[in-house]
mmCIF file of C-alpha atoms in Angstrom:
data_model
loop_
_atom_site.group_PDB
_atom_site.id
_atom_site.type_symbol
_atom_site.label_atom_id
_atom_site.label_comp_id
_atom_site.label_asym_id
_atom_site.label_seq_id
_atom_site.Cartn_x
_atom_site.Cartn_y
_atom_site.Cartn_z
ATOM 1 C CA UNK A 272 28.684 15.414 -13.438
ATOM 2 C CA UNK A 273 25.477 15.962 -15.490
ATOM 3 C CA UNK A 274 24.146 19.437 -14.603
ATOM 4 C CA UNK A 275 21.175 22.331 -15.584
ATOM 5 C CA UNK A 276 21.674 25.837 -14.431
ATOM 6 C CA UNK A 277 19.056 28.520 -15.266
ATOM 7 C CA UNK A 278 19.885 32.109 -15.132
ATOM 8 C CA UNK A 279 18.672 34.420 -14.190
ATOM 9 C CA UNK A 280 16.315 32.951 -11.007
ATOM 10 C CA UNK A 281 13.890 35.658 -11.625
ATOM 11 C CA UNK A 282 13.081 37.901 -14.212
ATOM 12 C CA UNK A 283 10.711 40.831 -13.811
ATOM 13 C CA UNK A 284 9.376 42.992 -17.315
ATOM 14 C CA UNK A 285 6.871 45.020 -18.104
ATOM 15 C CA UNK A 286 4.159 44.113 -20.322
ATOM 16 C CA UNK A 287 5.726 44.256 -24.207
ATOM 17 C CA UNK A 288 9.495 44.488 -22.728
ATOM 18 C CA UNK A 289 11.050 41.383 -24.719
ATOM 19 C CA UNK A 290 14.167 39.133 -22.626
ATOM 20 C CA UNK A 291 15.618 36.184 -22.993
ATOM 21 C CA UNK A 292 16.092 33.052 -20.134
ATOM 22 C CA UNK A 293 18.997 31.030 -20.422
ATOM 23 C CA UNK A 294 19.726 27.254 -19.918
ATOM 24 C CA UNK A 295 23.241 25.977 -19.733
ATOM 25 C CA UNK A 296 23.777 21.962 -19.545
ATOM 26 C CA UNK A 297 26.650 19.681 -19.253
ATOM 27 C CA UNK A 298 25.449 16.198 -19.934
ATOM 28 C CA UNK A 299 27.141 13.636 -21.362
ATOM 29 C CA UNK A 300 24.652 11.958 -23.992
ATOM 30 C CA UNK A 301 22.027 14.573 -24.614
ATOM 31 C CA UNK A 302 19.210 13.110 -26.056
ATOM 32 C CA UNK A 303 16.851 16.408 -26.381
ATOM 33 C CA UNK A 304 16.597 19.793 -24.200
ATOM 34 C CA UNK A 305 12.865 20.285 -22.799
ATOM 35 C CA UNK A 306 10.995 23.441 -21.816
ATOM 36 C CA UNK A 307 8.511 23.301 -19.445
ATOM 37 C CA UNK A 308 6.217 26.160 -18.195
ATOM 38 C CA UNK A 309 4.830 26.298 -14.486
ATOM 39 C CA UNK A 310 2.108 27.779 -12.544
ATOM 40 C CA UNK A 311 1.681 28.061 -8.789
ATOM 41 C CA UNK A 312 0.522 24.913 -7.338
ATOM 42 C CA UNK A 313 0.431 23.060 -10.651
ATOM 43 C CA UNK A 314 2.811 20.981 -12.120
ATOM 44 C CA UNK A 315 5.166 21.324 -15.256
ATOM 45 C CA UNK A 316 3.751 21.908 -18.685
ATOM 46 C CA UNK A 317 5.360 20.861 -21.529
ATOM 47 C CA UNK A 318 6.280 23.918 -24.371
ATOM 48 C CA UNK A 319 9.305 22.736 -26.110
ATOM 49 C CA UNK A 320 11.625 20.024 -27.600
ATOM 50 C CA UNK A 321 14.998 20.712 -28.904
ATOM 51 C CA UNK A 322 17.211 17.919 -30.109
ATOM 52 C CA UNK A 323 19.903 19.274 -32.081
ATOM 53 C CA UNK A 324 22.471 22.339 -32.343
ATOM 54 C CA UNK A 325 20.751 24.968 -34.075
ATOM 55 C CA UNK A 326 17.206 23.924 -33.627
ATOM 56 C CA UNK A 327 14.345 26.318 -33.324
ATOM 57 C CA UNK A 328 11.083 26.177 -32.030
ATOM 58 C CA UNK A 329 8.493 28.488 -31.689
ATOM 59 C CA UNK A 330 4.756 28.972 -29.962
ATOM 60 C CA UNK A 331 3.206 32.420 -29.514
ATOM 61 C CA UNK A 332 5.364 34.888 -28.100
ATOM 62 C CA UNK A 333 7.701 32.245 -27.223
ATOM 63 C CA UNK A 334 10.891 30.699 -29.095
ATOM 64 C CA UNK A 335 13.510 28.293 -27.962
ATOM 65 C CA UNK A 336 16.781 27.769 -29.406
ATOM 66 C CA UNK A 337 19.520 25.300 -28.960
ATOM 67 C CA UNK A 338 23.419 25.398 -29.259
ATOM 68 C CA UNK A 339 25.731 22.831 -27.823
ATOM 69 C CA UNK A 340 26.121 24.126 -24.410
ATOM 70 C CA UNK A 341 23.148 26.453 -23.970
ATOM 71 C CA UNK A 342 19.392 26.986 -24.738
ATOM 72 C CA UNK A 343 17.052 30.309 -24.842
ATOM 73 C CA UNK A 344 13.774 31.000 -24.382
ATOM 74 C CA UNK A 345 13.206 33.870 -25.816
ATOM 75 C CA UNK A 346 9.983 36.275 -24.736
ATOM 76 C CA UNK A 347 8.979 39.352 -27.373
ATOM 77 C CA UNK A 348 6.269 41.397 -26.511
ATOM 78 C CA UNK A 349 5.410 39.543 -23.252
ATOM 79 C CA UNK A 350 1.639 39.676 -21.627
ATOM 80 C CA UNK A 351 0.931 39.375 -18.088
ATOM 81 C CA UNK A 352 -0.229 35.795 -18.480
ATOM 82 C CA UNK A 353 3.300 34.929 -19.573
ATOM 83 C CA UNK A 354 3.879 35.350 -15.806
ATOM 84 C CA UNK A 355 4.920 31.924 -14.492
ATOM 85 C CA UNK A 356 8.360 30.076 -13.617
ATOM 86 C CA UNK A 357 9.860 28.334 -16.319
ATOM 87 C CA UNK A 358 11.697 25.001 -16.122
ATOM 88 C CA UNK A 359 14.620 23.962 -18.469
ATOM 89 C CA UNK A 360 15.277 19.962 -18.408
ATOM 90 C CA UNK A 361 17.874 18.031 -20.457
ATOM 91 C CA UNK A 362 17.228 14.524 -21.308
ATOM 92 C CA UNK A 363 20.099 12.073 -21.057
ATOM 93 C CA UNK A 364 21.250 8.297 -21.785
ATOM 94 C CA UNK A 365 20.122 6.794 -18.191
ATOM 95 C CA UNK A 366 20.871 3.702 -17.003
ATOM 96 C CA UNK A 367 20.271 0.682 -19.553
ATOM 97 C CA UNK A 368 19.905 3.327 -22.460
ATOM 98 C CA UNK A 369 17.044 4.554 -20.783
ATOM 99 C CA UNK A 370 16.560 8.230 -21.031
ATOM 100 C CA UNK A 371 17.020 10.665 -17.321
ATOM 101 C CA UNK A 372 16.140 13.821 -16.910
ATOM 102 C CA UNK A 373 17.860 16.442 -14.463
ATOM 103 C CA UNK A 374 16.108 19.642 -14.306
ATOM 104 C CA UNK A 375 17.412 23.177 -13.756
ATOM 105 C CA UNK A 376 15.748 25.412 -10.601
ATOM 106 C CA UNK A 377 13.952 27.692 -13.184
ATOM 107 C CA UNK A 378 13.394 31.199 -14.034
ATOM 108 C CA UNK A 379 10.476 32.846 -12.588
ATOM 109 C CA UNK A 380 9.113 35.263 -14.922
ATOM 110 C CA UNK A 381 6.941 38.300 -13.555
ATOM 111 C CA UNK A 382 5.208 40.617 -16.163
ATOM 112 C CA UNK A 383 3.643 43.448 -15.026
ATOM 113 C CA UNK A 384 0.472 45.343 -16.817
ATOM 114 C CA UNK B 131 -7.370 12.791 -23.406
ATOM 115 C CA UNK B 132 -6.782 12.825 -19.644
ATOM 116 C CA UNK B 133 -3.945 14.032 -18.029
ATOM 117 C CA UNK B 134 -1.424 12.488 -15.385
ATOM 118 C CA UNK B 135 -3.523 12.699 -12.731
ATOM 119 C CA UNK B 136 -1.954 12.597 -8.801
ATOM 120 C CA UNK B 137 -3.662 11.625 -5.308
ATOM 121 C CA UNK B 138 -4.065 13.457 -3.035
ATOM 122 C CA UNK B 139 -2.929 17.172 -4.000
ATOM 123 C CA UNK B 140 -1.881 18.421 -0.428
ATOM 124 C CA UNK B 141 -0.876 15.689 2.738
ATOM 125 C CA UNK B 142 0.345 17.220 6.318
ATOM 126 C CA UNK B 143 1.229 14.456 8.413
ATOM 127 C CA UNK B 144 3.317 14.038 11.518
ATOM 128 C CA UNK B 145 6.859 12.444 11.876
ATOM 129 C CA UNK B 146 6.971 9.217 12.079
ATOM 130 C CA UNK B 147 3.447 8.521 10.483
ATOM 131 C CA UNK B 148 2.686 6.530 6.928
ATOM 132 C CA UNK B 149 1.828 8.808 3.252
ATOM 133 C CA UNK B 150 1.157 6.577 0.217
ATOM 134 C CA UNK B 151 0.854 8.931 -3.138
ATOM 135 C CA UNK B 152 -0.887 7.883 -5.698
ATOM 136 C CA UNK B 153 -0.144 8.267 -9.305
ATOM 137 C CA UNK B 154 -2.121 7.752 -12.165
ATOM 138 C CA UNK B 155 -0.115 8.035 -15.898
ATOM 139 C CA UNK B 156 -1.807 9.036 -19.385
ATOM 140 C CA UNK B 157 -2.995 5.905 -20.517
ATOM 141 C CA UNK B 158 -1.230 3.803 -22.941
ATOM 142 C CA UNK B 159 2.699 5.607 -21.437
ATOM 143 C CA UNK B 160 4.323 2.811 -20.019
ATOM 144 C CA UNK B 161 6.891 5.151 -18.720
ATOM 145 C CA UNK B 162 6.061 6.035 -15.207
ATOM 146 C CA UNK B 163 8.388 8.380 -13.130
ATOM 147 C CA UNK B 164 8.050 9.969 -10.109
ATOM 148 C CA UNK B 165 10.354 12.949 -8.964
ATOM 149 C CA UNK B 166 10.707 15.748 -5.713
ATOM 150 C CA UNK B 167 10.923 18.983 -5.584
ATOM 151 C CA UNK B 168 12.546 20.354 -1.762
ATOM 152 C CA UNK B 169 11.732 24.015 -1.410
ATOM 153 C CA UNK B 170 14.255 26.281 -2.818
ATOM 154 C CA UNK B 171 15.918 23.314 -4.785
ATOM 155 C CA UNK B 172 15.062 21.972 -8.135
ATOM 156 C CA UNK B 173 12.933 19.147 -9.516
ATOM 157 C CA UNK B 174 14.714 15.735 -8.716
ATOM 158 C CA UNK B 175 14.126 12.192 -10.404
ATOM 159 C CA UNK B 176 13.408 9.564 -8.055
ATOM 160 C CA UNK B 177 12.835 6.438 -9.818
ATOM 161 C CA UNK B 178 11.314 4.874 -13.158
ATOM 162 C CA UNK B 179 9.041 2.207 -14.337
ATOM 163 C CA UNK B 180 8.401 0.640 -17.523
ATOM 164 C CA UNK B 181 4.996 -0.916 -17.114
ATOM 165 C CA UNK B 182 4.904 -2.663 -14.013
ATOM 166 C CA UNK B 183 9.273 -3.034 -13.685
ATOM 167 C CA UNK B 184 11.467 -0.709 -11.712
ATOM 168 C CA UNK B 185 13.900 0.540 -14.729
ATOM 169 C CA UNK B 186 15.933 2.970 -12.393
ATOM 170 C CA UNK B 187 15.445 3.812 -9.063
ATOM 171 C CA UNK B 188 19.008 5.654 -8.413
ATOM 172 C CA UNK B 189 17.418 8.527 -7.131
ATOM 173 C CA UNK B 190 15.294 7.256 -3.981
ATOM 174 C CA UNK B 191 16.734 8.841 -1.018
ATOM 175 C CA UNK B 192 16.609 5.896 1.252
ATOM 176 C CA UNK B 193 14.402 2.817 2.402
ATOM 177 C CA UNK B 194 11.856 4.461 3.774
ATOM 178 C CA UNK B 195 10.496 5.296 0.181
ATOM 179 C CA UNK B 196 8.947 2.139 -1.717
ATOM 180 C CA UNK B 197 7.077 2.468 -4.717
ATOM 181 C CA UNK B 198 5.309 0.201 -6.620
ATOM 182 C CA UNK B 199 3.455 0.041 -10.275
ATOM 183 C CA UNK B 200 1.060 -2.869 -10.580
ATOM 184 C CA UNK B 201 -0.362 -4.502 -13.438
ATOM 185 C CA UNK B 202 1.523 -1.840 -15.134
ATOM 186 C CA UNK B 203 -1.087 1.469 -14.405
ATOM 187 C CA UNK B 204 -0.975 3.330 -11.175
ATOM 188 C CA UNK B 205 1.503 3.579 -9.158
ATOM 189 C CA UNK B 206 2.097 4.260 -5.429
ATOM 190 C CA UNK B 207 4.741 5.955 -3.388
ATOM 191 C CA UNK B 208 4.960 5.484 0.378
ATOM 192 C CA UNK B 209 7.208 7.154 3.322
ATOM 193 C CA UNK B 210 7.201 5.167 5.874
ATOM 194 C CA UNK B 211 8.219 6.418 8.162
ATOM 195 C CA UNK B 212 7.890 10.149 7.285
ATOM 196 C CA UNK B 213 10.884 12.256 8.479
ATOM 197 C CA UNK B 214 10.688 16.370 7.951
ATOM 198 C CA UNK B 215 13.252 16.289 5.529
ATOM 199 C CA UNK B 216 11.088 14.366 2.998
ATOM 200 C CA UNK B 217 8.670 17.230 3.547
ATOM 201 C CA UNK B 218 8.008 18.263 -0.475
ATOM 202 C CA UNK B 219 6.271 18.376 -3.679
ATOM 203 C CA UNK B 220 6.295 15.065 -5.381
ATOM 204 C CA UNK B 221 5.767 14.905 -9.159
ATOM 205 C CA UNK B 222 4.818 12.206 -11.538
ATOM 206 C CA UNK B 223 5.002 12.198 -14.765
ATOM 207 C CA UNK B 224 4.182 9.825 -17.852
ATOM 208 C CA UNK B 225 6.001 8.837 -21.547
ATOM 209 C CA UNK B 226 4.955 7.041 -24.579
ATOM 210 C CA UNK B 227 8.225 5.833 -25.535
ATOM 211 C CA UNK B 228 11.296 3.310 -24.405
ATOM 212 C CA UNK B 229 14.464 3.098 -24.239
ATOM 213 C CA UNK B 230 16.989 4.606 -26.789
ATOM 214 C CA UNK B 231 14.486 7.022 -28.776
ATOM 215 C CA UNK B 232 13.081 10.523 -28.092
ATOM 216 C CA UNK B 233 10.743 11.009 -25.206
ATOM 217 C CA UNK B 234 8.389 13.613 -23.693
ATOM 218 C CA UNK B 235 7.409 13.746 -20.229
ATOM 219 C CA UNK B 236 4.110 14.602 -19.441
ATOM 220 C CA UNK B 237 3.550 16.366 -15.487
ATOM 221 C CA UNK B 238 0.551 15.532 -13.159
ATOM 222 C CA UNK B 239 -0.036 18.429 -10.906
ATOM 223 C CA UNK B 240 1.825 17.189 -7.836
ATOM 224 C CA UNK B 241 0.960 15.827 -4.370
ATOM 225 C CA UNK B 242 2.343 18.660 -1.560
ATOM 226 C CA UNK B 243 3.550 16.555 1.672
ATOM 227 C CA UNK B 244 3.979 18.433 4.671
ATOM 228 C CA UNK B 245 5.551 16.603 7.710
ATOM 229 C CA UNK B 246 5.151 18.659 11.003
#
């Protein structure tokens, strides 16, 4: 069964105090591994694509990685406007070669000034 | 460029009663999807169009959800009728591309539903 689990479910640092969130997936015909960040009472914004073992990608004080089971988002030297929940979602061959998406339950991140 | 934009942002309703949601994609994505989130639980996919066609709709929990998509633009989701359990945050979301290539989802802000 296709399945996203995001450890851990919430993550508190002070400001500067780098961490890592972790996405594990088993999918069976992963087409890409998504990050998504989200604010309270707004919906998911896009950060990252991965598509391949290895892959890196950063933005800011963020940078996602990809292996064949797992992805991290890595956080160095986070601010307090970092604070937000972040979503991991894998992208899979859907019905009719059409791509799915599951999502994992996220991380919420908390930085503190 | 505009967003995925969603109507209305927050419903509260009674059992029993009628919610449509309204949906409107980036334009030019003729990927349309629409997915729940159930507090505590993660984001769930519901069902997909490509332009005005229902692709996939594996994920609808049961008849009393129909959506629709036409001329290929907005979309609509009703409940009819609303039970508590479909009390939520509904999502929609928008792609560019089709079917066996690389895609990128794109969020509207979500429409809260309440059901007392």
């Amino acid at each position: 069964e296709d399945q996203v689990t995001q450890s851990p479910e919430a993550l508190r640092l002070q400001e500067g105090e780098s961490s890592s969130l972790n996405c594990s997936y088993t999918v069976s015909g992963l087409r890409g591994l998504f990050w998504y960040r989200q604010d309270p009472g707004k919906g998911p914004e896009f950060l990252f694509t991965l598509y391949s073992a290895g892959e890196e990608k950063e933005k800011e004080r963020l940078k996602a990685t990809l292996t064949k089971k797992e992805s991290f988002l890595h956080i160095t030297a986070p601010k307090p406007e970092d604070s937000a929940t972040y979503l991991c979602a894998v992208q899979a061959v859907g019905l009719d070669n059409f791509n799915k998406f599951y999502f994992g339950s996220g991380t919420k991140l908390n930085v503190k000034p | 460029e505009a967003g995925v934009t969603q109507f209305p942002s927050h419903s509260v309703i009674e059992k029993g009663q009628t919610v449509t949601l309204r949906c409107d994609p980036i334009s030019g994505h003729d990927n349309l999807y629409w997915y729940r989130r159930v507090m505590g639980k993660e984001i769930k996919f519901l069902l997909h169009f490509v332009k005005e066609s229902k692709q996939d709709e594996s994920g609808m929990p049961n008849n009393r959800f129909l959506a629709e998509r036409t001329g290929g633009t907005y979309s609509t989701l009703k409940v009819q009728p609303a039970e508590l359990e479909d009390s939520g945050v509904y999502f929609c979301a928008s792609s560019l591309r089709t079917s066996g290539s690389r895609d990128t989802q794109y969020f509207g802000p979500g429409t809260r539903l309440t059901v007392l």
